[in-house]
CSV table of N, CA and C in Angstrom, one decimal:
chain,number,residue,atom,x,y,z
A,1156,MET,N,0.9,-1.2,0.0
A,1156,MET,CA,0.0,0.0,0.0
A,1156,MET,C,0.9,1.2,0.0
A,1157,LEU,N,0.5,2.2,-0.8
A,1157,LEU,CA,1.2,3.5,-0.8
A,1157,LEU,C,0.2,4.6,-0.5
A,1158,ILE,N,0.6,5.6,0.3
A,1158,ILE,CA,-0.2,6.8,0.6
A,1158,ILE,C,0.4,7.9,-0.2
A,1159,ARG,N,-0.4,8.6,-0.9
A,1159,ARG,CA,0.0,9.8,-1.7
A,1159,ARG,C,-1.1,10.8,-1.8
A,1160,ARG,N,-0.7,12.0,-2.3
A,1160,ARG,CA,-1.7,13.0,-2.6
A,1160,ARG,C,-2.6,12.6,-3.7
A,1161,GLU,N,-3.8,13.0,-3.6
A,1161,GLU,CA,-4.8,12.8,-4.7
A,1161,GLU,C,-4.3,13.7,-5.9
A,1162,THR,N,-4.6,13.1,-7.1
A,1162,THR,CA,-4.3,13.8,-8.3
A,1162,THR,C,-5.7,14.0,-9.1
A,1163,PRO,N,-5.7,14.8,-10.1
A,1163,PRO,CA,-7.0,15.0,-10.9
A,1163,PRO,C,-7.4,13.6,-11.5
A,1164,ALA,N,-6.5,12.8,-11.8
A,1164,ALA,CA,-6.9,11.4,-12.3
A,1164,ALA,C,-7.6,10.5,-11.3
A,1165,ASP,N,-7.5,10.9,-10.0
A,1165,ASP,CA,-8.1,10.1,-9.0
A,1165,ASP,C,-9.5,10.4,-8.6
A,1166,VAL,N,-10.1,11.5,-9.2
A,1166,VAL,CA,-11.4,12.0,-8.7
A,1166,VAL,C,-12.5,10.9,-8.8
A,1167,ASP,N,-12.6,10.2,-9.9
A,1167,ASP,CA,-13.6,9.2,-10.1
A,1167,ASP,C,-13.4,8.0,-9.1
A,1168,ALA,N,-12.1,7.6,-8.9
A,1168,ALA,CA,-11.8,6.5,-8.0
A,1168,ALA,C,-12.1,6.9,-6.6
A,1169,VAL,N,-11.9,8.2,-6.2
A,1169,VAL,CA,-12.2,8.6,-4.9
A,1169,VAL,C,-13.7,8.6,-4.6
A,1170,ARG,N,-14.5,9.1,-5.6
A,1170,ARG,CA,-15.9,9.0,-5.5
A,1170,ARG,C,-16.4,7.6,-5.4
A,1171,ALA,N,-15.8,6.7,-6.1
A,1171,ALA,CA,-16.2,5.2,-6.0
A,1171,ALA,C,-15.8,4.7,-4.6
A,1172,VAL,N,-14.7,5.1,-4.1
A,1172,VAL,CA,-14.3,4.6,-2.7
A,1172,VAL,C,-15.4,5.0,-1.7
A,1173,HIS,N,-15.8,6.3,-1.7
A,1173,HIS,CA,-16.7,6.8,-0.7
A,1173,HIS,C,-18.1,6.2,-1.0
A,1174,SER,N,-18.5,6.0,-2.3
A,1174,SER,CA,-19.8,5.4,-2.6
A,1174,SER,C,-19.8,4.0,-2.0
A,1175,ALA,N,-18.8,3.2,-2.2
A,1175,ALA,CA,-18.8,1.8,-1.7
A,1175,ALA,C,-18.6,1.8,-0.2
A,1176,ALA,N,-17.7,2.6,0.4
A,1176,ALA,CA,-17.5,2.6,1.8
A,1176,ALA,C,-18.7,3.0,2.6
A,1177,PHE,N,-19.5,3.9,2.1
A,1177,PHE,CA,-20.6,4.4,2.9
A,1177,PHE,C,-22.0,4.0,2.3
A,1178,ALA,N,-22.0,2.9,1.4
A,1178,ALA,CA,-23.2,2.4,0.9
A,1178,ALA,C,-24.2,2.0,2.0
A,1179,LYS,N,-25.4,2.2,1.7
A,1179,LYS,CA,-26.4,1.8,2.7
A,1179,LYS,C,-26.4,0.3,3.0
A,1180,ALA,N,-26.5,-0.1,4.2
A,1180,ALA,CA,-26.3,-1.5,4.6
A,1180,ALA,C,-27.4,-2.4,4.0
A,1181,ASP,N,-28.6,-1.8,3.7
A,1181,ASP,CA,-29.6,-2.6,3.1
A,1181,ASP,C,-29.5,-2.6,1.6
A,1182,GLY,N,-28.5,-2.0,1.0
A,1182,GLY,CA,-28.3,-2.0,-0.4
A,1182,GLY,C,-29.2,-1.0,-1.1
A,1183,GLY,N,-29.9,-0.2,-0.4
A,1183,GLY,CA,-30.9,0.7,-1.0
A,1183,GLY,C,-30.2,1.7,-2.0
A,1184,PRO,N,-31.1,2.3,-2.8
A,1184,PRO,CA,-30.5,3.2,-3.8
A,1184,PRO,C,-30.0,4.6,-3.2
A,1185,GLY,N,-29.3,5.3,-4.0
A,1185,GLY,CA,-28.9,6.6,-3.6
A,1185,GLY,C,-27.4,6.7,-3.4
A,1186,THR,N,-26.8,7.8,-3.7
A,1186,THR,CA,-25.4,8.0,-3.6
A,1186,THR,C,-25.2,8.5,-2.1
A,1187,PRO,N,-24.2,7.9,-1.4
A,1187,PRO,CA,-24.0,8.3,0.0
A,1187,PRO,C,-23.5,9.8,0.0
A,1188,VAL,N,-23.9,10.5,1.0
A,1188,VAL,CA,-23.6,11.9,1.1
A,1188,VAL,C,-22.1,12.1,1.1
A,1189,GLU,N,-21.3,11.2,1.6
A,1189,GLU,CA,-19.8,11.4,1.7
A,1189,GLU,C,-19.2,11.5,0.3
A,1190,ALA,N,-19.8,10.8,-0.7
A,1190,ALA,CA,-19.3,10.8,-2.0
A,1190,ALA,C,-19.5,12.2,-2.7
A,1191,THR,N,-20.7,12.7,-2.5
A,1191,THR,CA,-20.9,14.0,-3.1
A,1191,THR,C,-20.3,15.2,-2.2
A,1192,LEU,N,-20.1,14.9,-0.9
A,1192,LEU,CA,-19.4,15.9,-0.1
A,1192,LEU,C,-18.0,16.2,-0.6
A,1193,VAL,N,-17.3,15.1,-0.9
A,1193,VAL,CA,-15.9,15.3,-1.4
A,1193,VAL,C,-15.9,16.2,-2.6
A,1194,ASP,N,-16.8,15.9,-3.6
A,1194,ASP,CA,-16.9,16.7,-4.8
A,1194,ASP,C,-17.2,18.2,-4.5
A,1195,ALA,N,-18.1,18.4,-3.5
A,1195,ALA,CA,-18.4,19.8,-3.2
A,1195,ALA,C,-17.2,20.5,-2.5
A,1196,LEU,N,-16.5,19.7,-1.7
A,1196,LEU,CA,-15.4,20.3,-1.0
A,1196,LEU,C,-14.3,20.7,-2.0
A,1197,ARG,N,-14.1,19.9,-3.0
A,1197,ARG,CA,-13.1,20.3,-4.0
A,1197,ARG,C,-13.4,21.7,-4.6
A,1198,ALA,N,-14.6,22.1,-4.7
A,1198,ALA,CA,-15.0,23.3,-5.3
A,1198,ALA,C,-15.1,24.5,-4.3
A,1199,ASP,N,-14.8,24.2,-3.1
A,1199,ASP,CA,-14.9,25.2,-2.0
A,1199,ASP,C,-13.5,25.8,-1.7
A,1200,GLU,N,-13.6,27.1,-1.2
A,1200,GLU,CA,-12.4,27.8,-0.9
A,1200,GLU,C,-11.6,27.1,0.3
A,1201,GLY,N,-12.3,26.3,1.0
A,1201,GLY,CA,-11.6,25.6,2.1
A,1201,GLY,C,-10.8,24.3,1.7
A,1202,TRP,N,-10.9,24.0,0.4
A,1202,TRP,CA,-10.1,22.8,-0.1
A,1202,TRP,C,-8.6,23.1,0.0
A,1203,LEU,N,-7.9,22.1,0.5
A,1203,LEU,CA,-6.5,22.2,0.7
A,1203,LEU,C,-5.9,20.9,0.1
A,1204,PRO,N,-5.4,21.0,-1.2
A,1204,PRO,CA,-5.0,19.7,-1.9
A,1204,PRO,C,-3.9,18.9,-1.1
A,1205,ALA,N,-3.1,19.5,-0.3
A,1205,ALA,CA,-2.1,18.8,0.4
A,1205,ALA,C,-2.7,17.8,1.4
A,1206,TYR,N,-4.0,18.0,1.7
A,1206,TYR,CA,-4.6,17.1,2.7
A,1206,TYR,C,-5.7,16.2,2.1
A,1207,SER,N,-5.6,16.0,0.8
A,1207,SER,CA,-6.5,15.0,0.2
A,1207,SER,C,-5.6,13.9,-0.3
A,1208,LEU,N,-5.6,12.8,0.5
A,1208,LEU,CA,-4.7,11.7,0.3
A,1208,LEU,C,-5.4,10.4,-0.1
A,1209,VAL,N,-4.8,9.6,-0.9
A,1209,VAL,CA,-5.3,8.3,-1.3
A,1209,VAL,C,-4.3,7.2,-0.9
A,1210,ALA,N,-4.9,6.1,-0.7
A,1210,ALA,CA,-4.2,4.8,-0.5
A,1210,ALA,C,-4.3,4.0,-1.7
A,1211,THR,N,-3.2,3.5,-2.2
A,1211,THR,CA,-3.3,2.7,-3.4
A,1211,THR,C,-2.7,1.3,-3.2
A,1212,ASP,N,-3.2,0.3,-3.9
A,1212,ASP,CA,-2.7,-1.1,-3.8
A,1212,ASP,C,-1.4,-1.2,-4.7
A,1213,SER,N,-0.9,-2.3,-4.8
A,1213,SER,CA,0.4,-2.5,-5.5
A,1213,SER,C,0.2,-2.3,-7.0
A,1214,ASP,N,-1.1,-2.3,-7.5
A,1214,ASP,CA,-1.3,-2.1,-8.9
A,1214,ASP,C,-1.7,-0.6,-9.2
A,1215,GLY,N,-1.7,0.2,-8.1
A,1215,GLY,CA,-2.0,1.6,-8.3
A,1215,GLY,C,-3.5,1.9,-8.1
A,1216,GLN,N,-4.3,0.9,-7.8
A,1216,GLN,CA,-5.8,1.2,-7.7
A,1216,GLN,C,-6.0,1.9,-6.4
A,1217,VAL,N,-6.8,2.9,-6.4
A,1217,VAL,CA,-7.2,3.7,-5.2
A,1217,VAL,C,-8.1,2.8,-4.3
A,1218,VAL,N,-7.7,2.5,-3.1
A,1218,VAL,CA,-8.5,1.7,-2.2
A,1218,VAL,C,-9.0,2.5,-1.0
A,1219,GLY,N,-8.5,3.7,-0.8
A,1219,GLY,CA,-8.9,4.5,0.3
A,1219,GLY,C,-8.7,6.0,0.1
A,1220,HIS,N,-9.3,6.8,0.9
A,1220,HIS,CA,-9.2,8.3,0.7
A,1220,HIS,C,-9.5,9.0,2.0
A,1221,VAL,N,-8.8,10.0,2.3
A,1221,VAL,CA,-9.1,10.9,3.4
A,1221,VAL,C,-8.9,12.3,3.0
A,1222,VAL,N,-9.6,13.2,3.5
A,1222,VAL,CA,-9.4,14.6,3.2
A,1222,VAL,C,-9.6,15.5,4.5
A,1223,ALA,N,-8.9,16.5,4.6
A,1223,ALA,CA,-9.1,17.5,5.6
A,1223,ALA,C,-9.1,18.9,4.9
A,1224,THR,N,-10.1,19.7,5.3
A,1224,THR,CA,-10.3,21.0,4.7
A,1224,THR,C,-10.2,22.1,5.8
A,1225,ARG,N,-10.0,23.3,5.3
A,1225,ARG,CA,-9.8,24.4,6.3
A,1225,ARG,C,-11.1,24.6,7.1
A,1226,GLY,N,-10.9,24.7,8.4
A,1226,GLY,CA,-11.9,25.0,9.3
A,1226,GLY,C,-11.5,26.3,10.1
A,1227,LEU,N,-12.5,26.8,10.8
A,1227,LEU,CA,-12.3,28.1,11.5
A,1227,LEU,C,-12.6,27.8,13.0
A,1228,VAL,N,-11.8,28.4,13.9
A,1228,VAL,CA,-12.2,28.4,15.3
A,1228,VAL,C,-12.3,29.9,15.7
A,1229,ALA,N,-13.5,30.3,16.1
A,1229,ALA,CA,-13.8,31.7,16.4
A,1229,ALA,C,-13.5,32.6,15.2
A,1230,GLY,N,-13.7,32.1,14.0
A,1230,GLY,CA,-13.5,32.9,12.8
A,1230,GLY,C,-12.1,32.9,12.3
A,1231,ALA,N,-11.1,32.3,13.0
A,1231,ALA,CA,-9.7,32.3,12.6
A,1231,ALA,C,-9.4,30.9,11.9
A,1232,PRO,N,-8.6,31.0,10.8
A,1232,PRO,CA,-8.3,29.7,10.1
A,1232,PRO,C,-7.1,29.0,10.8
A,1233,VAL,N,-7.4,28.4,11.9
A,1233,VAL,CA,-6.4,27.7,12.7
A,1233,VAL,C,-6.7,26.2,13.0
A,1234,ALA,N,-7.5,25.6,12.1
A,1234,ALA,CA,-7.9,24.2,12.3
A,1234,ALA,C,-8.2,23.6,11.0
A,1235,LEU,N,-8.2,22.3,11.0
A,1235,LEU,CA,-8.7,21.5,9.8
A,1235,LEU,C,-9.8,20.6,10.3
A,1236,GLY,N,-10.8,20.5,9.4
A,1236,GLY,CA,-11.9,19.6,9.6
A,1236,GLY,C,-11.6,18.3,8.8
A,1237,LEU,N,-11.5,17.2,9.5
A,1237,LEU,CA,-11.1,15.9,8.9
A,1237,LEU,C,-12.3,15.2,8.4
A,1238,GLY,N,-12.3,14.7,7.2
A,1238,GLY,CA,-13.4,13.8,6.8
A,1238,GLY,C,-14.0,14.3,5.5
A,1239,PRO,N,-14.5,13.3,4.8
A,1239,PRO,CA,-14.7,11.9,5.1
A,1239,PRO,C,-13.4,11.1,4.9
A,1240,LEU,N,-13.3,10.0,5.6
A,1240,LEU,CA,-12.3,9.0,5.4
A,1240,LEU,C,-13.0,7.7,5.0
A,1241,GLY,N,-12.7,7.2,3.8
A,1241,GLY,CA,-13.3,6.0,3.4
A,1241,GLY,C,-12.3,5.0,2.8
A,1242,VAL,N,-12.7,3.7,2.9
A,1242,VAL,CA,-11.9,2.6,2.5
A,1242,VAL,C,-12.8,1.6,1.8
A,1243,LEU,N,-12.4,1.1,0.6
A,1243,LEU,CA,-13.2,0.1,-0.1
A,1243,LEU,C,-13.5,-1.1,0.9
A,1244,PRO,N,-14.7,-1.6,0.8
A,1244,PRO,CA,-15.1,-2.7,1.8
A,1244,PRO,C,-14.1,-3.9,1.8
A,1245,ASP,N,-13.6,-4.3,0.7
A,1245,ASP,CA,-12.6,-5.4,0.6
A,1245,ASP,C,-11.3,-5.1,1.3
A,1246,TRP,N,-11.0,-3.8,1.5
A,1246,TRP,CA,-9.8,-3.4,2.1
A,1246,TRP,C,-10.0,-2.9,3.6
A,1247,GLN,N,-11.2,-2.9,4.1
A,1247,GLN,CA,-11.4,-2.5,5.5
A,1247,GLN,C,-10.9,-3.5,6.4
A,1248,ARG,N,-10.5,-3.1,7.6
A,1248,ARG,CA,-9.9,-3.9,8.7
A,1248,ARG,C,-8.6,-4.5,8.3
A,1249,ARG,N,-7.9,-3.7,7.4
A,1249,ARG,CA,-6.5,-4.2,7.0
A,1249,ARG,C,-5.5,-3.1,7.2
A,1250,GLY,N,-5.9,-2.0,8.0
A,1250,GLY,CA,-4.9,-1.0,8.3
A,1250,GLY,C,-4.9,0.2,7.4
A,1251,VAL,N,-5.7,0.2,6.3
A,1251,VAL,CA,-5.7,1.3,5.4
A,1251,VAL,C,-6.2,2.6,6.0
A,1252,GLY,N,-7.3,2.5,6.7
A,1252,GLY,CA,-7.9,3.7,7.4
A,1252,GLY,C,-6.9,4.3,8.4
A,1253,SER,N,-6.2,3.4,9.2
A,1253,SER,CA,-5.3,3.9,10.2
A,1253,SER,C,-4.1,4.6,9.5
A,1254,ALA,N,-3.6,4.0,8.4
A,1254,ALA,CA,-2.5,4.5,7.6
A,1254,ALA,C,-2.9,5.9,7.1
A,1255,LEU,N,-4.1,6.0,6.5
A,1255,LEU,CA,-4.5,7.3,6.0
A,1255,LEU,C,-4.6,8.3,7.1
A,1256,MET,N,-5.1,7.9,8.3
A,1256,MET,CA,-5.3,8.9,9.4
A,1256,MET,C,-3.9,9.3,9.9
A,1257,HIS,N,-2.9,8.4,10.0
A,1257,HIS,CA,-1.6,8.8,10.4
A,1257,HIS,C,-0.9,9.7,9.4
A,1258,ALA,N,-1.2,9.4,8.1
A,1258,ALA,CA,-0.6,10.3,7.1
A,1258,ALA,C,-1.1,11.7,7.0
A,1259,VAL,N,-2.4,11.8,7.2
A,1259,VAL,CA,-3.0,13.2,7.1
A,1259,VAL,C,-2.6,14.0,8.4
A,1260,LEU,N,-2.6,13.3,9.5
A,1260,LEU,CA,-2.2,14.0,10.8
A,1260,LEU,C,-0.7,14.4,10.7
A,1261,GLY,N,0.1,13.5,10.1
A,1261,GLY,CA,1.5,13.9,9.9
A,1261,GLY,C,1.7,15.0,9.0
A,1262,ALA,N,1.0,15.0,7.9
A,1262,ALA,CA,1.1,16.1,6.9
A,1262,ALA,C,0.6,17.4,7.6
A,1263,ALA,N,-0.5,17.4,8.4
A,1263,ALA,CA,-1.0,18.6,9.0
A,1263,ALA,C,0.1,19.1,10.0
A,1264,ASP,N,0.7,18.2,10.8
A,1264,ASP,CA,1.7,18.6,11.8
A,1264,ASP,C,2.9,19.2,11.1
A,1265,ALA,N,3.3,18.6,10.0
A,1265,ALA,CA,4.5,19.1,9.3
A,1265,ALA,C,4.3,20.5,8.7
A,1266,ARG,N,3.0,20.8,8.4
A,1266,ARG,CA,2.7,22.1,7.8
A,1266,ARG,C,2.2,23.1,8.9
A,1267,ASP,N,2.5,22.8,10.1
A,1267,ASP,CA,2.2,23.7,11.2
A,1267,ASP,C,0.7,24.0,11.4
A,1268,GLU,N,-0.1,23.1,11.2
A,1268,GLU,CA,-1.5,23.2,11.5
A,1268,GLU,C,-1.7,23.0,13.0
A,1269,PRO,N,-2.4,23.9,13.7
A,1269,PRO,CA,-2.5,23.7,15.1
A,1269,PRO,C,-3.5,22.6,15.6
A,1270,LEU,N,-4.6,22.3,14.8
A,1270,LEU,CA,-5.6,21.5,15.4
A,1270,LEU,C,-6.4,20.8,14.2
A,1271,VAL,N,-6.8,19.6,14.5
A,1271,VAL,CA,-7.6,18.8,13.5
A,1271,VAL,C,-8.8,18.4,14.3
A,1272,VAL,N,-10.0,18.6,13.7
A,1272,VAL,CA,-11.2,18.1,14.4
A,1272,VAL,C,-12.0,17.2,13.5
A,1273,LEU,N,-12.9,16.4,14.1
A,1273,LEU,CA,-13.7,15.5,13.3
A,1273,LEU,C,-15.0,15.1,14.1
A,1274,LEU,N,-15.9,14.6,13.4
A,1274,LEU,CA,-17.1,14.0,14.0
A,1274,LEU,C,-16.9,12.5,13.9
A,1275,GLY,N,-16.8,11.9,15.1
A,1275,GLY,CA,-16.6,10.4,15.1
A,1275,GLY,C,-16.9,9.8,16.4
A,1276,HIS,N,-16.7,8.5,16.3
A,1276,HIS,CA,-17.1,7.6,17.5
A,1276,HIS,C,-16.0,7.8,18.6
A,1277,PRO,N,-16.5,8.2,19.8
A,1277,PRO,CA,-15.6,8.4,20.9
A,1277,PRO,C,-14.8,7.2,21.4
A,1278,ASP,N,-15.2,6.0,21.0
A,1278,ASP,CA,-14.4,4.8,21.4
A,1278,ASP,C,-13.3,4.5,20.3
A,1279,TYR,N,-13.4,5.1,19.2
A,1279,TYR,CA,-12.4,4.7,18.1
A,1279,TYR,C,-11.3,5.8,18.0
A,1280,TYR,N,-11.6,7.0,17.9
A,1280,TYR,CA,-10.6,8.0,17.5
A,1280,TYR,C,-9.6,8.4,18.6
A,1281,PRO,N,-9.8,8.1,19.9
A,1281,PRO,CA,-8.8,8.4,20.8
A,1281,PRO,C,-7.4,7.7,20.5
A,1282,ARG,N,-7.5,6.6,19.8
A,1282,ARG,CA,-6.2,5.8,19.5
A,1282,ARG,C,-5.3,6.7,18.6
A,1283,PHE,N,-5.9,7.7,18.0
A,1283,PHE,CA,-5.1,8.7,17.1
A,1283,PHE,C,-4.8,10.0,17.8
A,1284,GLY,N,-5.1,10.0,19.1
A,1284,GLY,CA,-4.8,11.2,19.9
A,1284,GLY,C,-6.0,12.2,20.0
A,1285,PHE,N,-7.2,11.8,19.5
A,1285,PHE,CA,-8.3,12.7,19.5
A,1285,PHE,C,-9.0,12.6,20.9
A,1286,ARG,N,-9.6,13.7,21.3
A,1286,ARG,CA,-10.3,13.7,22.6
A,1286,ARG,C,-11.5,14.7,22.4
A,1287,PRO,N,-12.4,14.8,23.3
A,1287,PRO,CA,-13.5,15.7,23.1
A,1287,PRO,C,-13.0,17.1,22.9
A,1288,ALA,N,-13.4,17.8,21.9
A,1288,ALA,CA,-12.9,19.1,21.5
A,1288,ALA,C,-13.3,20.1,22.6
A,1289,VAL,N,-14.4,19.9,23.4
A,1289,VAL,CA,-14.7,20.9,24.4
A,1289,VAL,C,-13.6,20.9,25.5
A,1290,GLU,N,-12.9,19.8,25.7
A,1290,GLU,CA,-11.8,19.8,26.6
A,1290,GLU,C,-10.7,20.8,26.3
A,1291,LEU,N,-10.6,21.2,25.0
A,1291,LEU,CA,-9.7,22.2,24.5
A,1291,LEU,C,-10.3,23.6,24.3
A,1292,GLY,N,-11.6,23.7,24.7
A,1292,GLY,CA,-12.2,25.0,24.5
A,1292,GLY,C,-12.8,25.2,23.1
A,1293,VAL,N,-12.9,24.1,22.4
A,1293,VAL,CA,-13.5,24.3,21.0
A,1293,VAL,C,-14.8,23.6,21.0
A,1294,THR,N,-15.8,24.4,20.6
A,1294,THR,CA,-17.2,23.9,20.7
A,1294,THR,C,-17.7,23.5,19.2
A,1295,PRO,N,-18.6,22.5,19.2
A,1295,PRO,CA,-19.0,22.1,17.9
A,1295,PRO,C,-20.0,23.1,17.2
A,1296,PRO,N,-20.0,23.0,15.9
A,1296,PRO,CA,-21.1,23.8,15.2
A,1296,PRO,C,-22.4,23.1,15.4
A,1297,GLN,N,-23.5,23.9,15.3
A,1297,GLN,CA,-24.8,23.3,15.5
A,1297,GLN,C,-25.1,22.5,14.2
A,1298,PRO,N,-25.7,21.4,14.2
A,1298,PRO,CA,-26.4,20.7,15.3
A,1298,PRO,C,-25.6,19.6,16.0
A,1299,TRP,N,-24.3,19.6,15.8
A,1299,TRP,CA,-23.5,18.5,16.3
A,1299,TRP,C,-23.3,18.5,17.8
A,1300,GLY,N,-23.5,17.4,18.4
A,1300,GLY,CA,-23.4,17.3,19.8
A,1300,GLY,C,-21.9,17.1,20.2
A,1301,PRO,N,-21.5,17.5,21.4
A,1301,PRO,CA,-20.1,17.5,21.8
A,1301,PRO,C,-19.6,16.1,22.0
A,1302,GLN,N,-20.4,15.1,22.3
A,1302,GLN,CA,-19.9,13.7,22.5
A,1302,GLN,C,-19.1,13.1,21.3
A,1303,TYR,N,-19.5,13.5,20.1
A,1303,TYR,CA,-18.9,13.0,18.9
A,1303,TYR,C,-18.0,14.0,18.2
A,1304,PHE,N,-17.9,15.2,18.7
A,1304,PHE,CA,-17.0,16.2,18.1
A,1304,PHE,C,-15.7,16.2,18.9
A,1305,MET,N,-14.7,15.7,18.1
A,1305,MET,CA,-13.4,15.4,18.7
A,1305,MET,C,-12.3,16.3,18.1
A,1306,ALA,N,-11.2,16.5,18.8
A,1306,ALA,CA,-10.1,17.3,18.3
A,1306,ALA,C,-8.8,16.7,18.7
A,1307,ARG,N,-7.8,16.9,17.8
A,1307,ARG,CA,-6.4,16.4,18.0
A,1307,ARG,C,-5.5,17.6,17.9
A,1308,PRO,N,-5.0,18.1,19.0
A,1308,PRO,CA,-4.0,19.2,19.0
A,1308,PRO,C,-2.7,18.7,18.4
A,1309,LEU,N,-2.1,19.6,17.6
A,1309,LEU,CA,-0.8,19.2,17.0
A,1309,LEU,C,0.3,20.1,17.6
A,1310,THR,N,1.5,20.0,17.1
A,1310,THR,CA,2.6,20.7,17.7
A,1310,THR,C,2.4,22.2,17.8
A,1311,ALA,N,1.8,22.8,16.7
A,1311,ALA,CA,1.6,24.2,16.7
A,1311,ALA,C,0.4,24.7,17.5
A,1312,TRP,N,-0.3,23.8,18.1
A,1312,TRP,CA,-1.5,24.2,18.9
A,1312,TRP,C,-1.1,25.1,20.1
A,1313,ARG,N,-2.0,26.1,20.3
A,1313,ARG,CA,-1.8,27.0,21.5
A,1313,ARG,C,-3.1,27.1,22.2
A,1314,GLU,N,-3.1,27.4,23.5
A,1314,GLU,CA,-4.3,27.5,24.3
A,1314,GLU,C,-5.2,28.6,23.8
A,1315,SER,N,-4.7,29.5,23.1
A,1315,SER,CA,-5.6,30.6,22.6
A,1315,SER,C,-6.5,30.2,21.5
A,1316,VAL,N,-6.4,28.9,21.0
A,1316,VAL,CA,-7.2,28.4,19.9
A,1316,VAL,C,-8.5,27.9,20.6
A,1317,ARG,N,-9.5,28.8,20.8
A,1317,ARG,CA,-10.7,28.5,21.5
A,1317,ARG,C,-11.9,29.1,20.8
A,1318,GLY,N,-13.0,28.5,20.9
A,1318,GLY,CA,-14.2,29.1,20.4
A,1318,GLY,C,-15.0,28.1,19.6
A,1319,GLU,N,-16.0,28.6,18.9
A,1319,GLU,CA,-16.8,27.7,18.0
A,1319,GLU,C,-16.1,27.3,16.8
A,1320,PHE,N,-16.2,26.1,16.4
A,1320,PHE,CA,-15.6,25.6,15.1
A,1320,PHE,C,-16.6,25.7,14.0
A,1321,SER,N,-16.1,26.0,12.8
A,1321,SER,CA,-16.9,26.1,11.6
A,1321,SER,C,-16.2,25.2,10.5
A,1322,TYR,N,-16.9,24.3,10.0
A,1322,TYR,CA,-16.4,23.5,8.9
A,1322,TYR,C,-16.4,24.3,7.6
A,1323,ALA,N,-15.7,23.8,6.5
A,1323,ALA,CA,-15.9,24.3,5.2
A,1323,ALA,C,-17.3,24.3,4.8
A,1324,ARG,N,-17.7,25.3,4.0
A,1324,ARG,CA,-19.1,25.5,3.7
A,1324,ARG,C,-20.0,24.3,3.3
A,1325,PRO,N,-19.4,23.4,2.5
A,1325,PRO,CA,-20.3,22.2,2.1
A,1325,PRO,C,-20.8,21.4,3.2
A,1326,PHE,N,-20.1,21.4,4.4
A,1326,PHE,CA,-20.6,20.7,5.5
A,1326,PHE,C,-21.9,21.2,6.0
A,1327,ASP,N,-22.2,22.5,5.8
A,1327,ASP,CA,-23.4,23.2,6.2
A,1327,ASP,C,-24.6,22.6,5.5
A,1328,ASP,N,-24.4,22.0,4.3
A,1328,ASP,CA,-25.5,21.5,3.5
A,1328,ASP,C,-25.9,20.1,3.8
A,1329,LEU,N,-25.2,19.5,4.8
A,1329,LEU,CA,-25.5,18.1,5.2
A,1329,LEU,C,-26.8,18.0,6.0
């Protein structure tokens, strides 16, 4: 497996990854919101190409994707909103998601980003250093509850990074 930045040639494969990863359990129709969200994020001013990463197999096929976009804390561009993170079903539980998470966090830290936030399960994300964002003084945007709104401070984080978090605009349409 190789982790690299997304290229324009990967757009369709990234959409396919999120469509498969977030398909309805009952097989019902409809494109998962995560697949269309990534497309909308690419068109948004919050898009940061350095944080759109793909995992590829030995043949170069895209098997996973993660993205982080510019977020604001109290109106200041001092955070990233992570997600979605998706892995093809046949590649799940094989370390692809963890590798993508470590890669995007490492990239963010290397580029002096102070904070990464996400909406996720409180039993899963602490393994990557995430904790409830409210512990850092960062509150979730409405309507998200604080129990699933988590943050990971990076090397450049400072205690002055406090206030309400705002995702890139396409998240408002969810």
